[in-house]
Short mmCIF file of C-alpha atoms in Angstrom, two decimals:
data_model
loop_
_atom_site.label_atom_id
_atom_site.label_comp_id
_atom_site.label_asym_id
_atom_site.label_seq_id
_atom_site.Cartn_x
_atom_site.Cartn_y
_atom_site.Cartn_z
CA MET E 1 10.07 -26.30 22.42
CA LEU E 2 12.30 -23.50 23.69
CA GLY E 3 15.18 -25.77 24.12
CA ALA E 4 15.31 -26.37 20.43
CA VAL E 5 16.23 -23.53 18.43
CA THR E 6 15.58 -24.51 14.89
CA ALA E 7 18.46 -23.72 12.33
CA ILE E 8 17.34 -22.06 9.16
CA SER E 9 20.57 -22.69 7.64
CA GLU E 10 24.24 -22.84 8.59
CA SER E 11 24.46 -19.40 10.08
CA VAL E 12 20.88 -18.55 10.57
CA HIS E 13 18.28 -19.76 13.38
CA PHE E 14 14.89 -18.92 14.18
CA ILE E 15 14.54 -16.94 17.22
CA GLY E 16 10.73 -15.71 16.86
CA ALA E 17 7.59 -16.72 18.70
CA PHE E 18 4.72 -18.59 18.01
CA ASP E 19 1.17 -17.40 18.98
CA PRO E 20 -1.35 -20.31 18.41
CA GLN E 21 -4.30 -18.49 20.28
CA ILE E 22 -4.60 -15.35 17.95
CA ARG E 23 -7.80 -15.56 15.95
CA THR E 24 -7.88 -12.14 14.54
CA PHE E 25 -5.00 -10.26 13.20
CA ASP E 26 -4.65 -6.59 12.75
CA ILE E 27 -8.52 -6.24 12.95
CA ILE E 28 -9.20 -7.55 9.36
CA MET E 29 -7.63 -10.93 9.05
CA LYS E 30 -8.98 -14.19 10.68
CA THR E 31 -6.75 -16.99 11.45
CA ALA E 32 -7.90 -20.36 12.23
CA ASN E 33 -5.06 -21.61 14.11
CA GLY E 34 -2.82 -18.81 15.12
CA SER E 35 0.16 -17.28 13.61
CA SER E 36 4.02 -16.51 14.35
CA TYR E 37 6.28 -13.47 14.73
CA ASN E 38 9.20 -14.61 12.86
CA SER E 39 12.60 -13.42 13.92
CA TYR E 40 16.03 -14.64 12.91
CA LEU E 41 19.69 -14.66 14.16
CA VAL E 42 22.43 -14.37 11.63
CA ARG E 43 25.98 -15.26 12.91
CA GLY E 44 29.22 -14.27 11.12
CA SER E 45 32.64 -14.49 11.92
CA GLU E 46 32.65 -10.92 13.23
CA GLY E 47 29.43 -10.85 15.04
CA VAL E 48 25.57 -11.49 15.08
CA ALA E 49 22.62 -9.70 13.30
CA VAL E 50 19.23 -10.02 14.86
CA MET E 51 16.50 -9.79 11.93
CA ASP E 52 13.52 -8.16 13.48
CA THR E 53 12.03 -8.80 16.78
CA VAL E 54 8.37 -10.09 18.10
CA LYS E 55 5.10 -8.77 19.49
CA LYS E 56 5.79 -7.43 23.09
CA GLU E 57 3.97 -9.95 24.75
CA PHE E 58 5.97 -12.63 23.16
CA SER E 59 9.50 -11.14 24.01
CA GLY E 60 10.07 -13.84 26.70
CA ALA E 61 10.30 -16.61 24.09
CA PHE E 62 12.35 -14.41 21.75
CA PHE E 63 14.95 -13.36 24.34
CA LYS E 64 15.22 -17.36 25.37
CA ARG E 65 15.77 -18.43 21.99
CA LEU E 66 18.42 -15.46 21.45
CA GLU E 67 20.23 -16.34 24.66
CA LEU E 68 20.58 -19.90 23.58
CA LEU E 69 22.53 -18.52 20.63
CA CYS E 70 24.60 -15.78 21.54
CA ASP E 71 25.60 -13.35 24.14
CA TYR E 72 24.16 -9.85 23.74
CA ASP E 73 27.66 -8.16 23.58
CA GLU E 74 28.04 -10.32 20.13
CA ILE E 75 25.17 -8.50 18.60
CA LYS E 76 26.69 -6.05 15.96
CA TYR E 77 23.26 -5.29 14.04
CA ILE E 78 19.63 -5.28 14.74
CA VAL E 79 17.66 -4.96 11.57
CA LEU E 80 13.95 -3.99 11.55
CA HIS E 81 12.52 -4.73 8.04
CA HIS E 82 9.00 -3.03 9.16
CA LEU E 83 8.14 -1.44 12.37
CA GLU E 84 4.77 -2.40 13.11
CA PRO E 85 4.56 -3.60 16.58
CA ASP E 86 4.22 -7.18 16.14
CA HIS E 87 7.88 -6.94 14.76
CA SER E 88 9.22 -4.25 16.98
CA GLY E 89 7.67 -5.08 20.11
CA ALA E 90 11.04 -6.33 21.78
CA LEU E 91 13.12 -3.53 20.22
CA ILE E 92 13.72 -1.11 23.25
CA GLU E 93 14.50 -4.22 25.51
CA LEU E 94 16.75 -5.52 23.03
CA MET E 95 18.65 -2.30 22.49
CA ALA E 96 19.09 -2.07 26.33
CA ARG E 97 20.51 -5.39 26.71
CA ALA E 98 22.72 -4.80 23.61
CA PRO E 99 23.54 -1.21 23.55
CA GLN E 100 26.55 -1.34 21.21
CA ALA E 101 24.41 -2.87 18.40
CA LYS E 102 23.53 -0.58 15.40
CA LEU E 103 19.80 -0.38 14.60
CA ILE E 104 19.20 -0.59 10.69
CA ILE E 105 16.00 0.91 9.40
CA SER E 106 14.63 2.09 6.15
CA GLY E 107 14.46 5.80 5.33
CA ARG E 108 10.53 5.86 5.56
CA ALA E 109 10.76 4.25 8.94
CA VAL E 110 12.56 7.11 10.80
CA MET E 111 9.45 9.05 11.61
CA MET E 112 7.53 5.98 12.63
CA LEU E 113 10.62 5.09 14.84
CA LYS E 114 10.43 8.09 16.90
CA GLY E 115 6.51 7.58 17.38
CA LEU E 116 7.11 4.01 18.31
CA VAL E 117 9.82 4.31 20.95
CA LYS E 118 9.17 7.92 22.26
CA THR E 119 12.59 8.80 22.62
CA ASP E 120 15.88 9.18 20.56
CA ILE E 121 17.75 6.15 19.84
CA PRO E 122 20.54 5.85 17.29
CA PHE E 123 20.01 4.21 13.94
CA GLU E 124 21.34 3.93 10.51
CA VAL E 125 19.40 4.18 7.21
CA ALA E 126 19.55 1.33 4.73
CA ASN E 127 18.45 2.03 1.01
CA THR E 128 18.82 -0.22 -1.91
CA GLY E 129 22.34 -1.42 -2.37
CA LYS E 130 23.35 -0.79 1.39
CA VAL E 131 25.60 -3.71 2.49
CA ILE E 132 26.48 -4.59 6.10
CA SER E 133 29.23 -7.27 7.12
CA LEU E 134 29.42 -9.76 9.82
CA GLY E 135 32.86 -10.76 8.63
CA ASP E 136 32.36 -13.96 6.53
CA LYS E 137 28.58 -13.13 6.02
CA THR E 138 27.33 -10.21 4.08
CA ILE E 139 23.74 -8.62 4.03
CA GLU E 140 22.42 -6.47 1.20
CA PHE E 141 19.25 -4.35 1.66
CA LEU E 142 16.45 -3.78 -0.77
CA SER E 143 14.10 -0.90 -0.51
CA THR E 144 10.43 -2.70 -1.01
CA PRO E 145 8.14 0.16 0.40
CA PHE E 146 4.38 -0.34 0.84
CA LEU E 147 4.60 -3.93 1.50
CA HIS E 148 2.38 -3.22 3.51
CA TRP E 149 3.62 -0.43 5.36
CA PRO E 150 5.62 2.49 3.66
CA ASP E 151 8.80 1.52 5.61
CA THR E 152 9.01 -2.12 4.57
CA MET E 153 12.32 -3.20 3.29
CA SER E 154 13.90 -6.59 2.44
CA SER E 155 17.53 -7.83 2.84
CA TYR E 156 19.49 -10.77 1.27
CA LEU E 157 22.13 -12.90 2.96
CA HIS E 158 24.64 -13.53 0.05
CA GLU E 159 26.55 -16.44 1.32
CA GLU E 160 23.60 -18.57 1.97
CA LYS E 161 21.24 -17.21 -0.60
CA ILE E 162 18.41 -16.26 1.92
CA LEU E 163 15.77 -13.43 1.37
CA PHE E 164 14.54 -11.74 4.43
CA SER E 165 11.58 -10.51 2.76
CA GLY E 166 9.73 -8.81 5.64
CA ASP E 167 5.87 -9.26 5.38
CA VAL E 168 6.05 -10.22 1.91
CA PHE E 169 5.55 -13.98 1.38
CA GLY E 170 3.96 -14.32 4.82
CA SER E 171 1.19 -16.24 6.30
CA HIS E 172 -0.94 -16.29 9.23
CA TYR E 173 -0.53 -19.84 10.15
CA TYR E 174 0.73 -21.40 13.10
CA ASP E 175 2.96 -24.62 12.93
CA GLU E 176 6.05 -25.23 14.94
CA ARG E 177 7.37 -27.57 11.90
CA LEU E 178 8.16 -24.11 10.64
CA PHE E 179 9.28 -25.17 7.22
CA ASP E 180 6.84 -25.08 4.11
CA ASP E 181 7.82 -28.70 3.20
CA GLU E 182 7.00 -29.97 6.88
CA VAL E 183 3.96 -27.95 7.96
CA GLY E 184 0.46 -28.62 7.10
CA ASP E 185 -1.26 -27.36 3.94
CA PHE E 186 -1.09 -23.55 4.45
CA SER E 187 -1.76 -22.60 0.88
CA TYR E 188 -4.99 -21.09 1.91
CA ALA E 189 -3.35 -18.88 4.35
CA PHE E 190 -0.60 -17.77 1.92
CA LYS E 191 -3.08 -16.56 -0.51
CA TYR E 192 -5.65 -15.08 2.20
CA TYR E 193 -2.45 -13.17 3.52
CA TYR E 194 -1.70 -11.84 -0.11
CA ASP E 195 -5.34 -10.87 -0.53
CA HIS E 196 -5.64 -8.79 2.39
CA ILE E 197 -2.12 -7.36 3.00
CA MET E 198 -0.55 -7.14 -0.36
CA ARG E 199 -3.24 -6.90 -3.02
CA PRO E 200 -4.08 -3.18 -2.25
CA PHE E 201 -0.10 -2.71 -3.20
CA LYS E 202 0.07 -4.94 -6.40
CA GLN E 203 2.22 -2.37 -8.35
CA TYR E 204 4.70 -2.23 -5.38
CA VAL E 205 4.59 -6.17 -5.39
CA LEU E 206 5.74 -6.10 -8.77
CA GLN E 207 8.44 -3.61 -8.29
CA ALA E 208 9.71 -5.77 -5.33
CA LEU E 209 9.81 -8.85 -7.30
CA GLU E 210 11.84 -6.97 -9.94
CA LEU E 211 14.60 -6.24 -7.25
CA TYR E 212 14.52 -9.93 -5.96
CA LYS E 213 15.37 -11.04 -9.71
CA ARG E 214 18.86 -9.99 -9.19
CA PHE E 215 19.53 -12.72 -6.58
CA ASP E 216 19.66 -16.35 -6.56
CA ILE E 217 17.20 -17.21 -3.82
CA SER E 218 17.29 -20.51 -2.11
CA LEU E 219 15.23 -19.86 0.94
CA ILE E 220 12.77 -17.12 1.74
CA ALA E 221 12.42 -16.03 5.55
CA PRO E 222 9.22 -14.05 5.95
CA LEU E 223 7.97 -12.36 8.96
CA HIS E 224 4.95 -14.57 9.59
CA GLY E 225 4.11 -18.26 8.95
CA PRO E 226 6.13 -21.09 7.37
CA VAL E 227 10.01 -20.47 6.26
CA LEU E 228 9.76 -21.01 2.36
CA ARG E 229 12.77 -23.70 1.52
CA SER E 230 11.32 -26.17 -0.73
CA GLU E 231 10.80 -24.13 -3.90
CA PRO E 232 11.26 -20.33 -3.24
CA GLN E 233 10.46 -19.51 -6.80
CA PHE E 234 7.05 -21.18 -6.83
CA TYR E 235 5.97 -18.59 -3.98
CA ILE E 236 7.54 -15.77 -6.09
CA ASP E 237 5.63 -16.77 -9.24
CA LYS E 238 2.30 -16.75 -7.30
CA TYR E 239 2.88 -13.17 -6.17
CA ALA E 240 3.74 -12.16 -9.66
CA GLU E 241 0.72 -13.97 -11.12
CA TRP E 242 -1.60 -12.75 -8.54
CA SER E 243 -0.16 -9.21 -8.88
CA SER E 244 -0.39 -8.97 -12.65
CA GLU E 245 -3.61 -10.88 -13.39
CA GLU E 246 -6.46 -8.98 -14.97
CA LYS E 247 -9.76 -10.65 -15.24
CA PHE E 248 -11.23 -8.32 -17.51
CA ARG E 249 -10.31 -9.54 -20.93
CA LYS E 250 -10.84 -6.36 -22.72
CA HIS E 251 -8.12 -4.50 -20.88
CA GLN E 252 -5.88 -6.63 -23.30
CA PHE E 253 -7.35 -4.97 -26.21
CA GLY E 254 -6.85 -1.45 -24.83
CA LYS E 255 -10.44 -1.10 -23.61
CA LYS E 256 -11.24 0.48 -20.15
CA MET E 257 -13.86 -0.79 -17.71
CA LEU E 258 -16.33 1.73 -16.20
CA SER E 259 -18.71 0.52 -13.53
CA VAL E 260 -21.82 2.21 -12.35
CA PHE E 261 -22.82 1.02 -9.00
CA TYR E 262 -26.36 2.23 -7.55
CA MET E 263 -29.11 1.60 -4.95
CA SER E 264 -32.63 3.12 -5.82
CA SER E 265 -35.55 3.40 -3.59
CA TYR E 266 -38.16 4.59 -6.28
CA ASP E 267 -36.28 4.01 -9.40
CA ASN E 268 -35.16 7.70 -9.74
CA THR E 269 -31.51 6.96 -8.84
CA GLN E 270 -31.69 3.95 -11.11
CA LYS E 271 -32.83 6.15 -13.92
CA MET E 272 -29.83 8.28 -13.55
CA ALA E 273 -27.60 5.27 -13.39
CA GLU E 274 -28.98 4.01 -16.65
CA LYS E 275 -28.38 7.41 -18.55
CA ILE E 276 -24.92 7.77 -16.88
CA MET E 277 -24.00 4.45 -18.08
CA GLU E 278 -25.36 5.02 -21.66
CA GLY E 279 -23.29 8.12 -21.71
CA ALA E 280 -20.12 6.58 -20.43
CA ASP E 281 -20.48 3.68 -22.79
CA SER E 282 -20.86 6.02 -25.92
CA VAL E 283 -17.09 6.92 -25.42
CA GLU E 284 -14.70 5.19 -27.62
CA GLY E 285 -12.74 2.57 -25.72
CA ILE E 286 -15.11 2.29 -22.69
CA VAL E 287 -16.95 -0.51 -21.81
CA ALA E 288 -19.46 0.45 -19.15
CA SER E 289 -21.71 -1.73 -17.07
CA MET E 290 -24.22 -1.17 -14.22
CA TYR E 291 -24.77 -3.09 -10.99
CA ASP E 292 -27.75 -2.75 -8.49
CA LEU E 293 -25.95 -2.85 -5.09
CA ALA E 294 -28.92 -4.61 -3.55
CA SER E 295 -28.11 -7.91 -5.34
CA LEU E 296 -23.97 -7.76 -5.36
CA GLU E 297 -22.08 -9.92 -3.05
CA GLU E 298 -19.00 -8.55 -1.44
CA ARG E 299 -16.64 -11.06 -3.32
CA ASN E 300 -18.00 -9.71 -6.77
CA MET E 301 -17.83 -6.16 -5.39
CA ILE E 302 -14.20 -6.71 -4.88
CA ASP E 303 -13.44 -8.21 -8.21
CA LEU E 304 -15.62 -5.59 -10.16
CA LEU E 305 -13.80 -2.78 -8.06
CA GLU E 306 -10.38 -4.00 -8.98
CA GLU E 307 -10.90 -4.51 -12.63
CA SER E 308 -12.67 -1.13 -13.13
CA ASP E 309 -10.84 1.87 -14.30
CA GLY E 310 -13.76 4.26 -13.50
CA ILE E 311 -16.10 3.75 -10.75
CA ILE E 312 -19.44 5.73 -10.29
CA VAL E 313 -21.52 5.27 -7.23
CA GLY E 314 -25.17 6.30 -6.93
CA SER E 315 -27.16 6.49 -3.78
CA PRO E 316 -30.41 8.00 -2.65
CA THR E 317 -30.28 10.13 0.56
CA ILE E 318 -32.00 8.49 3.33
CA ASN E 319 -32.05 10.20 6.94
CA GLY E 320 -29.17 12.39 5.55
CA ASP E 321 -26.84 9.53 4.54
CA ALA E 322 -25.92 7.45 1.59
CA VAL E 323 -27.14 3.91 2.02
CA LYS E 324 -25.38 1.23 3.65
CA PRO E 325 -24.49 -0.95 0.68
CA ALA E 326 -22.82 2.05 -0.97
CA TRP E 327 -20.74 2.36 2.12
CA ASP E 328 -20.19 -1.53 2.01
CA LEU E 329 -18.89 -1.16 -1.69
CA LEU E 330 -16.42 1.49 -0.92
CA ALA E 331 -15.07 -0.38 2.47
CA CYS E 332 -14.05 -3.11 -0.10
CA MET E 333 -11.42 -0.71 -1.32
CA ALA E 334 -9.49 -1.69 1.65
CA TYR E 335 -8.34 -4.89 -0.12
CA LEU E 336 -7.58 -2.86 -3.39
CA GLU E 337 -5.32 -0.51 -5.03
CA SER E 338 -7.23 2.73 -5.78
CA VAL E 339 -4.56 4.89 -7.08
CA GLY E 340 -5.36 6.02 -10.74
CA LYS E 341 -8.99 4.91 -10.70
CA VAL E 342 -11.38 7.82 -11.57
CA GLY E 343 -14.23 8.10 -9.31
CA ALA E 344 -17.67 9.96 -9.38
CA SER E 345 -20.93 9.99 -7.36
CA PHE E 346 -24.64 10.87 -7.90
CA GLY E 347 -27.95 10.34 -6.43
CA SER E 348 -31.54 11.32 -6.48
CA TYR E 349 -32.88 12.67 -3.19
CA GLY E 350 -36.14 14.23 -1.63
CA TRP E 351 -35.16 16.45 1.03
CA THR E 352 -31.54 17.06 1.94
CA GLY E 353 -29.39 15.10 -0.62
CA GLU E 354 -26.35 14.85 1.12
CA ALA E 355 -25.55 11.08 -0.08
CA PRO E 356 -23.50 12.23 -3.52
CA GLU E 357 -21.23 14.64 -1.44
CA MET E 358 -20.36 11.96 1.34
CA LEU E 359 -19.67 9.38 -1.24
CA HIS E 360 -17.43 11.67 -3.07
CA ASP E 361 -15.71 12.71 0.03
CA ARG E 362 -15.11 9.22 1.05
CA MET E 363 -13.66 8.44 -2.50
CA ARG E 364 -11.50 11.47 -2.04
CA TRP E 365 -10.06 9.86 1.16
CA LEU E 366 -9.50 6.55 -0.77
CA LYS E 367 -7.33 8.45 -3.21
CA PHE E 368 -9.48 8.29 -6.22
CA ARG E 369 -9.17 10.71 -8.82
CA LEU E 370 -12.26 12.95 -8.73
CA PRO E 371 -12.31 15.53 -11.37
CA VAL E 372 -16.21 15.76 -11.66
CA ALA E 373 -18.22 17.14 -9.00
CA PRO E 374 -21.13 14.90 -7.59
CA LEU E 375 -24.38 15.00 -9.48
CA LYS E 376 -27.75 15.10 -7.63
CA ILE E 377 -31.05 15.67 -8.90
CA LYS E 378 -34.33 16.31 -6.68
CA LEU E 379 -36.72 13.40 -6.97
CA ILE E 380 -37.79 12.37 -10.47
CA PRO E 381 -35.35 13.38 -13.16
CA THR E 382 -36.65 15.25 -16.19
CA GLU E 383 -35.75 14.71 -19.66
CA ALA E 384 -33.13 17.64 -19.49
CA GLU E 385 -31.90 16.31 -15.94
CA LEU E 386 -31.28 12.86 -17.69
CA GLU E 387 -29.49 14.59 -20.48
CA SER E 388 -26.89 15.97 -17.90
CA CYS E 389 -26.75 12.46 -16.41
CA PHE E 390 -25.71 11.34 -20.01
CA THR E 391 -23.06 14.28 -20.20
CA PHE E 392 -21.80 13.46 -16.62
CA GLY E 393 -21.26 9.75 -17.92
CA VAL E 394 -19.35 11.05 -21.00
CA GLU E 395 -17.06 13.34 -18.92
CA VAL E 396 -16.27 10.51 -16.37
CA ALA E 397 -15.44 8.01 -19.23
CA GLU E 398 -13.46 10.74 -21.14
CA ILE E 399 -11.33 11.23 -18.29
CA THR E 400 -10.89 7.54 -17.44
CA MET E 401 -9.55 7.22 -21.31
CA GLY E 402 -6.93 9.84 -20.45
CA LYS E 403 -8.44 13.32 -21.45
CA ILE E 404 -6.64 15.99 -19.47
CA VAL E 405 -8.60 17.90 -16.86
CA GLU E 406 -8.04 21.63 -17.00
CA MET E 407 -8.80 23.31 -13.80
CA GLU E 408 -8.25 26.59 -11.80
CA ILE E 409 -7.81 27.28 -8.25
CA MET B 1 -0.75 32.16 -12.89
CA VAL B 2 1.35 29.23 -12.87
CA THR B 3 0.18 26.00 -14.41
CA ILE B 4 0.80 22.71 -12.71
CA PHE B 5 0.63 19.51 -14.77
CA LEU B 6 -0.36 16.49 -12.35
CA GLN B 7 1.14 13.81 -14.78
CA ASN B 8 -0.38 10.95 -12.75
CA ASP B 9 -3.72 12.27 -12.86
CA ASN B 10 -3.83 14.18 -16.20
CA ILE B 11 -4.76 17.21 -14.38
CA ARG B 12 -3.56 20.82 -15.55
CA VAL B 13 -4.41 23.36 -12.94
CA LYS B 14 -3.78 27.13 -12.94
CA VAL B 15 -2.94 28.45 -9.48
CA PRO B 16 -1.77 31.97 -8.17
CA VAL B 17 1.51 32.60 -6.34
CA ASP B 18 1.84 31.22 -3.02
CA THR B 19 -0.30 28.28 -3.56
CA THR B 20 1.11 25.22 -1.90
CA LEU B 21 1.16 21.71 -3.64
CA ARG B 22 -0.51 20.19 -0.74
CA ASP B 23 -3.49 22.63 -1.41
CA VAL B 24 -3.52 21.62 -5.24
CA ALA B 25 -3.61 17.92 -4.36
CA LEU B 26 -6.61 18.34 -2.09
CA ARG B 27 -8.69 20.89 -4.23
CA THR B 28 -8.03 18.94 -7.40
CA GLY B 29 -8.74 15.53 -5.93
CA ALA B 30 -5.24 14.35 -7.23
CA SER B 31 -4.05 10.93 -5.99
CA MET B 32 -0.93 12.13 -4.39
CA GLU B 33 -0.29 10.22 -0.98
CA PHE B 34 0.43 12.27 2.11
CA GLY B 35 1.63 10.78 5.56
CA CYS B 36 2.76 13.25 8.25
CA ARG B 37 2.24 16.44 6.13
CA VAL B 38 5.25 18.20 8.06
CA GLY B 39 8.30 17.10 5.84
CA ASP B 40 9.27 13.96 7.76
CA CYS B 41 7.90 10.89 6.34
CA THR B 42 8.62 11.17 2.56
CA THR B 43 5.52 9.62 1.61
CA CYS B 44 4.56 12.59 -0.53
CA VAL B 45 7.85 12.64 -2.50
CA ALA B 46 7.26 13.69 -6.18
CA HIS B 47 9.56 14.00 -9.21
CA VAL B 48 9.44 17.56 -10.47
CA ARG B 49 9.95 16.96 -14.29
CA SER B 50 10.19 20.59 -15.33
CA GLY B 51 9.79 23.93 -13.44
CA MET B 52 11.63 23.39 -10.25
CA GLU B 53 12.85 26.89 -10.33
CA LEU B 54 9.33 28.06 -10.09
CA LEU B 55 9.04 26.21 -6.55
CA ASN B 56 10.50 27.65 -3.18
CA THR B 57 13.83 26.22 -2.42
CA LYS B 58 14.35 22.94 -0.14
CA THR B 59 14.86 23.56 3.36
CA ASP B 60 17.64 21.68 5.24
CA LYS B 61 14.74 19.82 6.90
CA GLU B 62 13.42 18.76 3.37
CA LEU B 63 16.82 18.00 2.09
CA ARG B 64 17.53 15.70 5.09
CA ALA B 65 14.42 13.87 4.53
CA LEU B 66 14.96 13.28 0.92
CA GLU B 67 18.29 12.04 1.25
CA MET B 68 17.24 9.31 3.42
CA LEU B 69 15.48 8.03 0.30
CA GLY B 70 18.94 7.55 -1.18
CA GLY B 71 19.90 8.09 -4.85
CA ASP B 72 19.85 11.17 -6.83
CA VAL B 73 17.42 13.60 -5.02
CA SER B 74 18.11 16.87 -6.97
CA GLN B 75 14.60 16.59 -8.98
CA LEU B 76 12.68 15.20 -5.98
CA ARG B 77 10.54 17.42 -3.69
CA LEU B 78 8.17 16.68 -0.77
CA MET B 79 4.75 18.00 -1.83
CA CYS B 80 3.91 19.07 1.74
CA GLN B 81 6.83 21.33 1.41
CA CYS B 82 6.28 23.04 -1.61
CA ARG B 83 4.91 26.42 -2.67
CA VAL B 84 4.60 28.13 -5.95
CA LEU B 85 7.01 31.20 -6.03
CA CYS B 86 6.36 32.74 -9.47
CA GLU B 87 3.67 34.53 -11.41
CA GLU B 88 3.91 32.28 -14.64
CA GLY B 89 5.46 29.21 -16.15
CA GLU B 90 4.64 25.26 -15.83
CA VAL B 91 5.46 22.88 -13.27
CA VAL B 92 5.26 19.16 -14.35
CA ILE B 93 5.11 16.77 -11.56
CA SER B 94 4.88 12.97 -11.24
CA TYR B 95 4.62 10.97 -7.96
CA GLY B 96 3.81 7.34 -6.44
CA LEU B 97 5.29 4.62 -8.51
CA GLN B 98 6.14 7.13 -11.42
CA CYS B 99 8.09 9.17 -9.31
#
């Protein structure tokens, strides 16, 4: 297939590489038929721009395709929309072959570039509004951070209305027919990619979509999977829908959702959970609910966590640790946005009682707001202790509703 | 004591002179994000809504990092580089998407 370099448009060609053998991507994603590392070459009247490279092991295919289209001394710019190694793997070799080329990266990519190449190489920083010219072709940059790394940016080729979206709108789906209207049904891979890569950054997705609105887009060229040319707005609308949907309908009426997740060995942590929920639910505007982690499937955990404004996790301490389902629950946050969510932890214990602090610490690293100290009670809660659980629930709920926390350090 | 109001988290915290804002984030459980923590990556960029004069001045290194973000950076600070300089007053900060 290397003899045929696919034209994306009049001046843009695909020079990426296909990886039909890969089955697990970035540890967290599965792909049933492989993926692609998309890279593009843009030709203008005064030179060439290479938009991203490929994973290092696939450099051979990338350079062969590139050489079919241009000489290295024609390359005026190398643009890296995102520095992850699957897109920057051929960078050092490309810069060695085209030393006159200017490397364009985002401001947030500067430190990452140094870590990646372990040497000083010249570069220019692009923020929203920066424009580069290839003579009769103009490329404008857009800062679209956190999609899915802090460094991510996008760019737009004005004359051909092409959006180079970085990882946004990508799919781990291998099909050398390349275009969305020619490949097989990749809709599941498109959604799966969104769920695993973009869902934790929904607010940033919406921010990027606002920037994209400035442009008339006739084709989207992402960094993985099919090139989207049949109806780009369809894919943009899907991202908008997934990033703004709220399953918890009461949010629409100004209510906030607080979920108490727990596991209990001898009903003691459960009794705490019930009282905490009762306290939380007594706060105006809060709808509190409780869930036994012993019977909650992962996909339901993810949905509940996503919709919850406040999340309280309870676990007894067994062998000096919180129980596995509590850790499994918090592991689901890898798929979600935690910024702004209020967290808290609690548990009954017999001997050492580390679990609530351990959960609290884990939630801190997950960037929850944790204004209330963990609550732990030795064995069977007394009436007075259950009252402290009620107060704990009230306090977390009030903060979830916007009460200002006063502290001194 | 200077009061620091962390807008995103609705936390109002009193701190003594010389406290770093990184320490404030750590000890209050605020949701600021940090990356390199040495003033290179700009992940912890924040908008100082008021009270800039109560903080240490930007070093050349911090200024260079902020300028890479583009636009007007006069009210922006990197939280990992900030320290409270004064004995009293209020600093109001927002961060992340509200930056």
